CSV table of C-alpha atoms in Angstrom, one decimal:
chain,number,residue,atom,x,y,z
A,1,MET,CA,-11.0,-38.9,-53.6
A,2,ALA,CA,-13.1,-36.1,-55.3
A,3,ARG,CA,-16.3,-37.7,-53.9
A,4,LYS,CA,-15.4,-39.0,-50.4
A,5,ARG,CA,-14.3,-35.1,-50.4
A,6,ILE,CA,-18.0,-33.9,-52.1
A,7,LEU,CA,-19.7,-36.0,-50.0
A,8,ILE,CA,-18.4,-34.6,-46.7
A,9,CYS,CA,-19.4,-31.4,-47.3
A,10,THR,CA,-22.6,-32.2,-47.9
A,11,PHE,CA,-23.0,-33.9,-45.1
A,12,LEU,CA,-21.4,-30.9,-42.4
A,13,ALA,CA,-23.2,-29.0,-45.0
A,14,LEU,CA,-27.0,-30.1,-44.3
A,15,LEU,CA,-26.1,-31.7,-40.9
A,16,SER,CA,-24.8,-27.8,-39.9
A,17,GLY,CA,-27.5,-25.8,-41.6
A,18,PHE,CA,-29.9,-27.9,-40.0
A,19,PHE,CA,-28.8,-27.3,-36.4
A,20,GLY,CA,-28.4,-24.4,-37.5
A,21,GLY,CA,-32.5,-23.5,-38.2
A,22,TYR,CA,-33.2,-25.6,-34.8
A,23,ILE,CA,-31.2,-23.1,-33.3
A,24,GLY,CA,-32.6,-19.8,-34.9
A,25,GLY,CA,-35.9,-21.5,-34.0
A,26,GLN,CA,-35.9,-21.4,-30.7
A,27,ILE,CA,-33.2,-18.5,-30.1
A,28,THR,CA,-36.2,-16.5,-32.8
A,29,LEU,CA,-39.5,-18.2,-30.4
A,30,MET,CA,-37.2,-16.8,-27.5
A,31,LEU,CA,-36.8,-13.5,-28.4
A,32,ASN,CA,-40.2,-12.8,-29.9
A,33,SER,CA,-42.0,-14.5,-27.4
A,34,GLN,CA,-40.6,-11.4,-25.2
A,35,HIS,CA,-42.6,-9.5,-25.6
A,36,CYS,CA,-45.7,-11.6,-24.8
A,37,HIS,CA,-44.7,-11.6,-21.0
A,38,ASN,CA,-46.2,-8.6,-19.4
A,39,GLN,CA,-49.8,-9.2,-20.3
A,40,PRO,CA,-52.8,-10.4,-18.3
A,41,TRP,CA,-52.3,-14.9,-18.6
A,42,GLY,CA,-55.5,-15.1,-21.2
A,43,LEU,CA,-53.6,-12.5,-23.1
A,44,LYS,CA,-50.3,-14.6,-22.7
A,45,GLN,CA,-51.0,-17.3,-24.1
A,46,MET,CA,-52.9,-16.2,-27.4
A,47,CYS,CA,-49.5,-13.8,-27.5
A,48,SER,CA,-48.1,-16.4,-27.4
A,49,LEU,CA,-49.8,-18.8,-29.4
A,50,TRP,CA,-50.0,-15.6,-31.8
A,51,ALA,CA,-46.3,-15.4,-33.0
A,52,ARG,CA,-45.0,-18.6,-32.8
A,53,PRO,CA,-45.4,-19.5,-36.1
A,54,GLY,CA,-44.0,-16.4,-38.0
A,55,ALA,CA,-40.6,-16.5,-35.3
A,56,ILE,CA,-40.3,-20.0,-35.4
A,57,TRP,CA,-40.3,-19.4,-39.9
A,58,GLN,CA,-38.0,-16.9,-39.4
A,59,GLY,CA,-35.3,-18.3,-37.9
A,60,ASN,CA,-35.2,-22.0,-39.4
A,61,THR,CA,-35.5,-20.0,-42.2
A,62,ALA,CA,-32.3,-18.2,-40.9
A,63,GLY,CA,-29.5,-21.3,-39.3
A,64,ILE,CA,-30.7,-23.0,-42.3
A,65,TRP,CA,-29.3,-20.5,-44.9
A,66,THR,CA,-25.6,-19.3,-42.4
A,67,GLY,CA,-25.5,-22.9,-41.3
A,68,THR,CA,-25.5,-24.3,-44.4
A,69,ILE,CA,-23.2,-21.6,-45.3
A,70,LEU,CA,-20.9,-21.9,-42.5
A,71,GLY,CA,-20.6,-26.0,-43.0
A,72,ALA,CA,-19.7,-26.5,-46.8
A,73,PHE,CA,-16.6,-24.1,-45.7
A,74,VAL,CA,-15.7,-25.6,-42.7
A,75,GLY,CA,-15.5,-28.6,-45.2
A,76,GLY,CA,-14.2,-27.3,-47.1
A,77,LEU,CA,-11.6,-26.3,-45.2
A,78,VAL,CA,-11.4,-30.2,-43.2
A,79,THR,CA,-11.3,-31.8,-47.2
A,80,ARG,CA,-8.5,-29.9,-48.1
A,81,PRO,CA,-5.8,-31.8,-49.6
A,82,VAL,CA,-2.1,-30.6,-48.1
A,83,GLN,CA,0.1,-28.6,-50.0
A,84,ASP,CA,3.6,-29.4,-49.9
């Protein structure tokens, strides 16, 4: 039973980490791109291109850490043995 619990916790932690990384990257990218909206078309494209890698890296890193920790916590709660 302990092996299944470890596998389930690990799977949930990794799955939520990847999901959190994706969502974090998208949110940070959207927030950082708003700084470029007041620029003319050409400058807007350059600003967006310049902000994209940093925003995605920052959002993915934060999302992966947060998602993995929360996923492991939830996985531990879900697979916790029932005590009478």
